[in-house]
mmCIF file of C-alpha atoms in Angstrom:
data_model
loop_
_atom_site.group_PDB
_atom_site.id
_atom_site.type_symbol
_atom_site.label_atom_id
_atom_site.label_comp_id
_atom_site.label_asym_id
_atom_site.label_seq_id
_atom_site.Cartn_x
_atom_site.Cartn_y
_atom_site.Cartn_z
ATOM 1 C CA UNK A 1 9.655 15.987 -5.467
ATOM 2 C CA UNK A 2 6.214 16.382 -3.915
ATOM 3 C CA UNK A 3 4.941 13.053 -2.560
ATOM 4 C CA UNK A 4 1.345 11.987 -1.946
ATOM 5 C CA UNK A 5 0.649 9.007 0.315
ATOM 6 C CA UNK A 6 -2.607 7.163 -0.410
ATOM 7 C CA UNK A 7 -3.952 5.103 2.514
ATOM 8 C CA UNK A 8 -6.787 2.676 1.694
ATOM 9 C CA UNK A 9 -9.056 1.954 4.651
ATOM 10 C CA UNK A 10 -12.387 0.538 5.725
ATOM 11 C CA UNK A 11 -13.670 0.439 9.311
ATOM 12 C CA UNK A 12 -10.449 -0.057 11.297
ATOM 13 C CA UNK A 13 -9.966 3.319 12.985
ATOM 14 C CA UNK A 14 -7.514 2.123 15.651
ATOM 15 C CA UNK A 15 -5.283 0.564 13.015
ATOM 16 C CA UNK A 16 -5.614 3.663 10.840
ATOM 17 C CA UNK A 17 -4.502 5.904 13.702
ATOM 18 C CA UNK A 18 -1.250 3.952 14.068
ATOM 19 C CA UNK A 19 -0.733 3.991 10.308
ATOM 20 C CA UNK A 20 -0.934 7.785 10.204
ATOM 21 C CA UNK A 21 1.266 8.090 13.309
ATOM 22 C CA UNK A 22 3.965 5.995 11.646
ATOM 23 C CA UNK A 23 3.865 8.243 8.580
ATOM 24 C CA UNK A 24 4.261 11.272 10.849
ATOM 25 C CA UNK A 25 7.426 9.695 12.312
ATOM 26 C CA UNK A 26 9.007 9.086 8.899
ATOM 27 C CA UNK A 27 12.546 10.276 8.192
ATOM 28 C CA UNK A 28 11.171 11.853 5.015
ATOM 29 C CA UNK A 29 7.692 13.273 5.460
ATOM 30 C CA UNK A 30 5.079 13.078 2.707
ATOM 31 C CA UNK A 31 3.728 16.298 1.261
ATOM 32 C CA UNK A 32 0.193 15.096 1.976
ATOM 33 C CA UNK A 33 -1.722 12.026 3.122
ATOM 34 C CA UNK A 34 -4.987 11.077 1.448
ATOM 35 C CA UNK A 35 -7.274 8.617 3.238
ATOM 36 C CA UNK A 36 -9.086 6.554 0.586
ATOM 37 C CA UNK A 37 -12.089 5.439 2.634
ATOM 38 C CA UNK A 38 -14.459 2.822 1.208
ATOM 39 C CA UNK A 39 -17.440 3.989 3.285
ATOM 40 C CA UNK A 40 -16.337 3.580 6.910
ATOM 41 C CA UNK A 41 -18.653 4.459 9.782
ATOM 42 C CA UNK A 42 -18.565 7.491 12.090
ATOM 43 C CA UNK A 43 -15.706 6.218 14.259
ATOM 44 C CA UNK A 44 -13.289 6.348 11.331
ATOM 45 C CA UNK A 45 -14.612 9.747 10.252
ATOM 46 C CA UNK A 46 -13.995 11.073 13.779
ATOM 47 C CA UNK A 47 -10.519 9.529 13.914
ATOM 48 C CA UNK A 48 -9.489 11.140 10.635
ATOM 49 C CA UNK A 49 -10.883 14.493 11.772
ATOM 50 C CA UNK A 50 -8.925 14.283 15.018
ATOM 51 C CA UNK A 51 -5.702 13.382 13.181
ATOM 52 C CA UNK A 52 -6.229 16.229 10.728
ATOM 53 C CA UNK A 53 -6.186 18.627 13.671
ATOM 54 C CA UNK A 54 -3.381 17.061 15.693
ATOM 55 C CA UNK A 55 -1.029 16.712 12.695
ATOM 56 C CA UNK A 56 -1.876 19.891 10.814
ATOM 57 C CA UNK A 57 1.674 21.186 11.370
ATOM 58 C CA UNK A 58 3.189 17.920 10.049
ATOM 59 C CA UNK A 59 1.281 17.300 6.814
ATOM 60 C CA UNK A 60 -2.234 17.887 5.484
ATOM 61 C CA UNK A 61 -4.617 14.929 5.663
ATOM 62 C CA UNK A 62 -7.376 14.741 3.059
ATOM 63 C CA UNK A 63 -10.317 12.419 3.730
ATOM 64 C CA UNK A 64 -11.657 10.986 0.457
ATOM 65 C CA UNK A 65 -14.746 8.927 1.286
ATOM 66 C CA UNK A 66 -17.379 7.105 -0.757
ATOM 67 C CA UNK A 67 -20.508 5.278 0.338
ATOM 68 C CA UNK A 68 -19.981 1.589 1.011
ATOM 69 C CA UNK A 69 -21.536 -0.617 -1.674
ATOM 70 C CA UNK A 70 -19.360 -3.678 -1.259
ATOM 71 C CA UNK A 71 -15.598 -3.589 -1.681
ATOM 72 C CA UNK A 72 -14.795 -0.788 -4.123
ATOM 73 C CA UNK A 73 -11.241 -0.014 -3.063
ATOM 74 C CA UNK A 74 -10.050 0.612 -6.622
ATOM 75 C CA UNK A 75 -12.656 3.313 -7.159
ATOM 76 C CA UNK A 76 -11.892 5.314 -4.017
ATOM 77 C CA UNK A 77 -8.127 4.986 -4.498
ATOM 78 C CA UNK A 78 -8.489 6.366 -8.025
ATOM 79 C CA UNK A 79 -10.512 9.246 -6.616
ATOM 80 C CA UNK A 80 -7.832 9.925 -3.994
ATOM 81 C CA UNK A 81 -5.175 10.032 -6.716
ATOM 82 C CA UNK A 82 -7.382 12.367 -8.734
ATOM 83 C CA UNK A 83 -7.458 14.747 -5.760
ATOM 84 C CA UNK A 84 -3.771 14.408 -4.945
ATOM 85 C CA UNK A 85 -1.288 17.189 -5.711
ATOM 86 C CA UNK A 86 1.983 15.235 -5.597
ATOM 87 C CA UNK A 87 4.286 14.161 -8.402
ATOM 88 C CA UNK A 88 4.950 10.799 -6.736
ATOM 89 C CA UNK A 89 2.483 8.319 -5.226
ATOM 90 C CA UNK A 90 3.085 5.888 -2.366
ATOM 91 C CA UNK A 91 0.302 3.410 -1.577
ATOM 92 C CA UNK A 92 -0.313 1.641 1.710
ATOM 93 C CA UNK A 93 -3.237 0.259 3.715
ATOM 94 C CA UNK A 94 -4.789 1.569 6.896
ATOM 95 C CA UNK A 95 -4.064 -1.681 8.737
ATOM 96 C CA UNK A 96 -0.307 -1.209 8.268
ATOM 97 C CA UNK A 97 2.442 0.914 9.768
ATOM 98 C CA UNK A 98 5.537 1.950 7.838
ATOM 99 C CA UNK A 99 9.198 1.742 8.810
ATOM 100 C CA UNK A 100 10.636 5.173 9.539
ATOM 101 C CA UNK A 101 12.815 4.942 6.399
ATOM 102 C CA UNK A 102 10.165 3.308 4.177
ATOM 103 C CA UNK A 103 9.162 6.391 2.228
ATOM 104 C CA UNK A 104 12.783 7.497 1.936
ATOM 105 C CA UNK A 105 13.715 4.128 0.397
ATOM 106 C CA UNK A 106 10.921 4.390 -2.166
ATOM 107 C CA UNK A 107 11.999 7.879 -3.170
ATOM 108 C CA UNK A 108 15.691 6.962 -3.398
ATOM 109 C CA UNK A 109 14.950 4.079 -5.785
ATOM 110 C CA UNK A 110 12.228 5.806 -7.775
ATOM 111 C CA UNK A 111 12.371 5.883 -11.570
ATOM 112 C CA UNK A 112 9.870 7.500 -13.972
ATOM 113 C CA UNK A 113 9.498 4.134 -15.754
ATOM 114 C CA UNK A 114 9.125 1.930 -12.666
ATOM 115 C CA UNK A 115 6.607 0.796 -10.109
ATOM 116 C CA UNK A 116 8.381 -0.045 -6.849
ATOM 117 C CA UNK A 117 7.276 -3.116 -4.915
ATOM 118 C CA UNK A 118 7.982 -4.096 -1.324
ATOM 119 C CA UNK A 119 6.671 -6.732 1.047
ATOM 120 C CA UNK A 120 5.172 -6.719 4.537
ATOM 121 C CA UNK A 121 5.825 -8.166 7.979
ATOM 122 C CA UNK A 122 2.859 -9.900 9.646
ATOM 123 C CA UNK A 123 2.486 -8.848 13.292
ATOM 124 C CA UNK A 124 0.640 -11.356 15.471
ATOM 125 C CA UNK A 125 -2.672 -10.909 17.266
ATOM 126 C CA UNK A 126 -1.399 -10.364 20.825
ATOM 127 C CA UNK A 127 1.331 -7.910 19.897
ATOM 128 C CA UNK A 128 -1.011 -6.005 17.592
ATOM 129 C CA UNK A 129 -3.508 -5.601 20.423
ATOM 130 C CA UNK A 130 -0.735 -4.362 22.693
ATOM 131 C CA UNK A 131 0.280 -1.756 20.125
ATOM 132 C CA UNK A 132 -3.335 -0.700 19.597
ATOM 133 C CA UNK A 133 -3.993 -0.362 23.330
ATOM 134 C CA UNK A 134 -0.806 1.610 23.973
ATOM 135 C CA UNK A 135 -1.023 3.693 20.819
ATOM 136 C CA UNK A 136 2.432 2.506 19.751
ATOM 137 C CA UNK A 137 3.067 2.758 16.015
ATOM 138 C CA UNK A 138 5.785 0.194 15.337
ATOM 139 C CA UNK A 139 8.144 1.646 12.735
ATOM 140 C CA UNK A 140 11.231 -0.562 12.981
ATOM 141 C CA UNK A 141 12.324 -3.989 14.164
ATOM 142 C CA UNK A 142 12.636 -3.989 17.954
ATOM 143 C CA UNK A 143 13.300 -6.527 20.699
ATOM 144 C CA UNK A 144 9.610 -7.072 21.405
ATOM 145 C CA UNK A 145 8.849 -7.876 17.773
ATOM 146 C CA UNK A 146 11.938 -10.072 17.489
ATOM 147 C CA UNK A 147 10.768 -12.137 20.474
ATOM 148 C CA UNK A 148 7.347 -12.466 18.860
ATOM 149 C CA UNK A 149 8.984 -13.840 15.716
ATOM 150 C CA UNK A 150 10.937 -16.388 17.757
ATOM 151 C CA UNK A 151 7.691 -17.478 19.438
ATOM 152 C CA UNK A 152 6.089 -17.909 15.979
ATOM 153 C CA UNK A 153 3.315 -15.453 16.809
ATOM 154 C CA UNK A 154 4.430 -12.876 14.229
ATOM 155 C CA UNK A 155 5.513 -13.943 10.769
ATOM 156 C CA UNK A 156 7.658 -13.073 7.749
ATOM 157 C CA UNK A 157 10.579 -12.036 9.960
ATOM 158 C CA UNK A 158 12.842 -12.152 6.903
ATOM 159 C CA UNK A 159 11.094 -9.021 5.618
ATOM 160 C CA UNK A 160 11.813 -6.994 8.781
ATOM 161 C CA UNK A 161 15.549 -6.487 8.280
ATOM 162 C CA UNK A 162 16.986 -3.583 6.297
ATOM 163 C CA UNK A 163 19.505 -4.910 3.745
ATOM 164 C CA UNK A 164 21.286 -2.232 1.729
ATOM 165 C CA UNK A 165 24.432 -4.024 0.565
ATOM 166 C CA UNK A 166 24.083 -4.731 -3.151
ATOM 167 C CA UNK A 167 26.022 -7.996 -3.143
ATOM 168 C CA UNK A 168 24.076 -9.339 -0.164
ATOM 169 C CA UNK A 169 20.803 -8.320 -1.789
ATOM 170 C CA UNK A 170 21.717 -10.261 -4.913
ATOM 171 C CA UNK A 171 22.839 -13.315 -2.932
ATOM 172 C CA UNK A 172 19.557 -13.296 -0.990
ATOM 173 C CA UNK A 173 17.598 -12.624 -4.206
ATOM 174 C CA UNK A 174 15.993 -9.489 -2.808
ATOM 175 C CA UNK A 175 16.000 -7.892 -6.250
ATOM 176 C CA UNK A 176 14.068 -10.796 -7.754
ATOM 177 C CA UNK A 177 10.714 -9.839 -9.241
ATOM 178 C CA UNK A 178 7.709 -11.973 -10.177
ATOM 179 C CA UNK A 179 5.665 -9.749 -12.494
ATOM 180 C CA UNK A 180 2.341 -11.451 -11.731
ATOM 181 C CA UNK A 181 2.556 -11.246 -7.928
ATOM 182 C CA UNK A 182 5.245 -8.788 -6.768
ATOM 183 C CA UNK A 183 3.140 -5.633 -6.436
ATOM 184 C CA UNK A 184 1.021 -5.452 -3.274
ATOM 185 C CA UNK A 185 -1.149 -2.474 -2.420
ATOM 186 C CA UNK A 186 0.220 -1.876 1.076
ATOM 187 C CA UNK A 187 3.771 -1.191 -0.130
ATOM 188 C CA UNK A 188 4.156 0.149 -3.651
ATOM 189 C CA UNK A 189 4.893 3.449 -5.348
ATOM 190 C CA UNK A 190 5.272 5.099 -8.739
ATOM 191 C CA UNK A 191 5.317 8.462 -10.429
ATOM 192 C CA UNK A 192 1.859 9.953 -10.804
ATOM 193 C CA UNK A 193 2.438 10.436 -14.533
ATOM 194 C CA UNK A 194 3.056 6.695 -14.960
ATOM 195 C CA UNK A 195 -0.083 5.914 -12.940
ATOM 196 C CA UNK A 196 -2.086 8.194 -15.237
ATOM 197 C CA UNK A 197 -0.405 6.824 -18.378
ATOM 198 C CA UNK A 198 -1.817 3.346 -17.630
ATOM 199 C CA UNK A 199 -5.122 4.860 -16.394
ATOM 200 C CA UNK A 200 -4.719 3.957 -12.735
ATOM 201 C CA UNK A 201 -6.488 1.101 -10.996
ATOM 202 C CA UNK A 202 -8.888 -0.985 -13.071
ATOM 203 C CA UNK A 203 -12.301 -0.690 -11.430
ATOM 204 C CA UNK A 204 -13.506 -3.810 -13.240
ATOM 205 C CA UNK A 205 -11.744 -5.963 -10.634
ATOM 206 C CA UNK A 206 -14.142 -7.443 -8.077
ATOM 207 C CA UNK A 207 -13.198 -7.353 -4.408
ATOM 208 C CA UNK A 208 -9.473 -7.124 -3.806
ATOM 209 C CA UNK A 209 -6.246 -8.987 -4.459
ATOM 210 C CA UNK A 210 -5.332 -8.976 -8.141
ATOM 211 C CA UNK A 211 -5.867 -5.267 -8.733
ATOM 212 C CA UNK A 212 -2.407 -4.427 -7.359
ATOM 213 C CA UNK A 213 -0.586 -7.065 -9.399
ATOM 214 C CA UNK A 214 -2.457 -5.733 -12.430
ATOM 215 C CA UNK A 215 -0.787 -2.349 -11.968
ATOM 216 C CA UNK A 216 2.619 -3.995 -12.224
ATOM 217 C CA UNK A 217 1.646 -6.013 -15.286
ATOM 218 C CA UNK A 218 0.380 -2.923 -17.086
ATOM 219 C CA UNK A 219 3.495 -0.909 -16.183
ATOM 220 C CA UNK A 220 5.566 -3.648 -17.855
ATOM 221 C CA UNK A 221 3.241 -3.690 -20.876
ATOM 222 C CA UNK A 222 3.682 0.093 -21.057
ATOM 223 C CA UNK A 223 7.435 -0.399 -21.449
ATOM 224 C CA UNK A 224 8.329 0.064 -17.794
ATOM 225 C CA UNK A 225 9.455 -2.342 -15.101
ATOM 226 C CA UNK A 226 8.947 -3.419 -11.494
ATOM 227 C CA UNK A 227 11.763 -2.530 -9.083
ATOM 228 C CA UNK A 228 12.137 -4.324 -5.761
ATOM 229 C CA UNK A 229 12.372 -2.442 -2.473
ATOM 230 C CA UNK A 230 12.165 -5.585 -0.336
ATOM 231 C CA UNK A 231 14.189 -5.168 2.866
ATOM 232 C CA UNK A 232 14.632 -1.493 2.076
ATOM 233 C CA UNK A 233 11.081 -0.158 2.376
ATOM 234 C CA UNK A 234 9.499 -2.154 5.193
ATOM 235 C CA UNK A 235 5.809 -2.254 6.114
ATOM 236 C CA UNK A 236 4.283 -3.895 9.195
ATOM 237 C CA UNK A 237 0.805 -5.403 8.843
ATOM 238 C CA UNK A 238 -1.279 -5.259 12.024
ATOM 239 C CA UNK A 239 -3.411 -8.290 12.805
ATOM 240 C CA UNK A 240 -7.177 -8.244 12.413
ATOM 241 C CA UNK A 241 -9.783 -10.989 11.936
ATOM 242 C CA UNK A 242 -10.029 -12.150 8.355
ATOM 243 C CA UNK A 243 -12.565 -10.407 6.136
ATOM 244 C CA UNK A 244 -11.727 -12.228 2.921
ATOM 245 C CA UNK A 245 -14.986 -12.416 0.996
ATOM 246 C CA UNK A 246 -13.626 -13.433 -2.376
ATOM 247 C CA UNK A 247 -15.837 -16.095 -3.920
ATOM 248 C CA UNK A 248 -14.687 -18.571 -6.538
ATOM 249 C CA UNK A 249 -16.569 -16.586 -9.187
ATOM 250 C CA UNK A 250 -14.732 -13.379 -8.241
ATOM 251 C CA UNK A 251 -11.387 -15.148 -8.316
ATOM 252 C CA UNK A 252 -12.143 -16.536 -11.767
ATOM 253 C CA UNK A 253 -13.347 -13.164 -13.038
ATOM 254 C CA UNK A 254 -10.231 -11.351 -11.803
ATOM 255 C CA UNK A 255 -7.903 -14.101 -13.011
ATOM 256 C CA UNK A 256 -9.434 -13.812 -16.479
ATOM 257 C CA UNK A 257 -8.660 -10.080 -16.575
ATOM 258 C CA UNK A 258 -5.078 -10.685 -15.493
ATOM 259 C CA UNK A 259 -4.630 -13.460 -18.049
ATOM 260 C CA UNK A 260 -5.944 -11.196 -20.807
ATOM 261 C CA UNK A 261 -3.581 -8.419 -19.760
ATOM 262 C CA UNK A 262 -0.582 -10.708 -20.050
ATOM 263 C CA UNK A 263 -1.597 -12.394 -23.305
ATOM 264 C CA UNK A 264 -2.644 -9.183 -25.082
ATOM 265 C CA UNK A 265 0.065 -7.013 -23.473
ATOM 266 C CA UNK A 266 -2.547 -4.465 -22.437
ATOM 267 C CA UNK A 267 -1.155 -1.375 -20.723
ATOM 268 C CA UNK A 268 -4.297 0.753 -20.495
ATOM 269 C CA UNK A 269 -7.546 -0.176 -18.768
ATOM 270 C CA UNK A 270 -10.860 1.257 -19.920
ATOM 271 C CA UNK A 271 -12.559 1.514 -16.528
ATOM 272 C CA UNK A 272 -9.778 3.284 -14.684
ATOM 273 C CA UNK A 273 -9.218 6.750 -13.274
ATOM 274 C CA UNK A 274 -10.544 7.992 -16.620
ATOM 275 C CA UNK A 275 -13.552 6.264 -18.180
ATOM 276 C CA UNK A 276 -13.373 5.166 -21.807
ATOM 277 C CA UNK A 277 -16.188 3.897 -23.995
#
């Protein structure tokens, strides 16, 4: 099955470099990587160009860029999917690195009716800077990261361990799904056909946050389901200063869309990858 990885990014070229490096070290390589760039400056453009050259024997990297007019992640991700050639889509963010078996875990648990949802480990500021300076793309739990957890500088340590045993997963409730919150954009995947069947990301959402959960809700409304890959497909989020610009009005606007989806059991959005009147 041909797999397309979609990486959403905006103006964090050092983080993006490590993200792409971690994908290149995966046990199962993607067929292609598409950088969904929401209008980054020249430094990111140069970084992507350099990685395209250095990794041309590993996988093709396609740079899909739009001009920056505020946060329009949904729009550029839809465009990246439109230009993708894979049968299966894995989504992550450019400020994250992936475990070396992350993509493999998504593919092993894939189902034409399902969107797969994982979680992320939060790497602390000091350790992130060390990784960025050294060019180290963390792709599994190591001693250094474990010590950072114990010092309470990195967080969500419980998400860093691979747990494959079915009984243990059930006991620890790793298969538990909350339809309204389980899907996050840095660690989710689904068949491209399913993405197209629900018309992709809804570009009506303002800013970011609820647009990923909305995908999961609409998959369920379409007759599908959310499948957990927590502690199977692991993603590491690299620290950066907060850029959360979501106002109360945006939160209310997005929450109203999500509420309508649930109440009306809407599966298809009008302002998605295809535009409907």
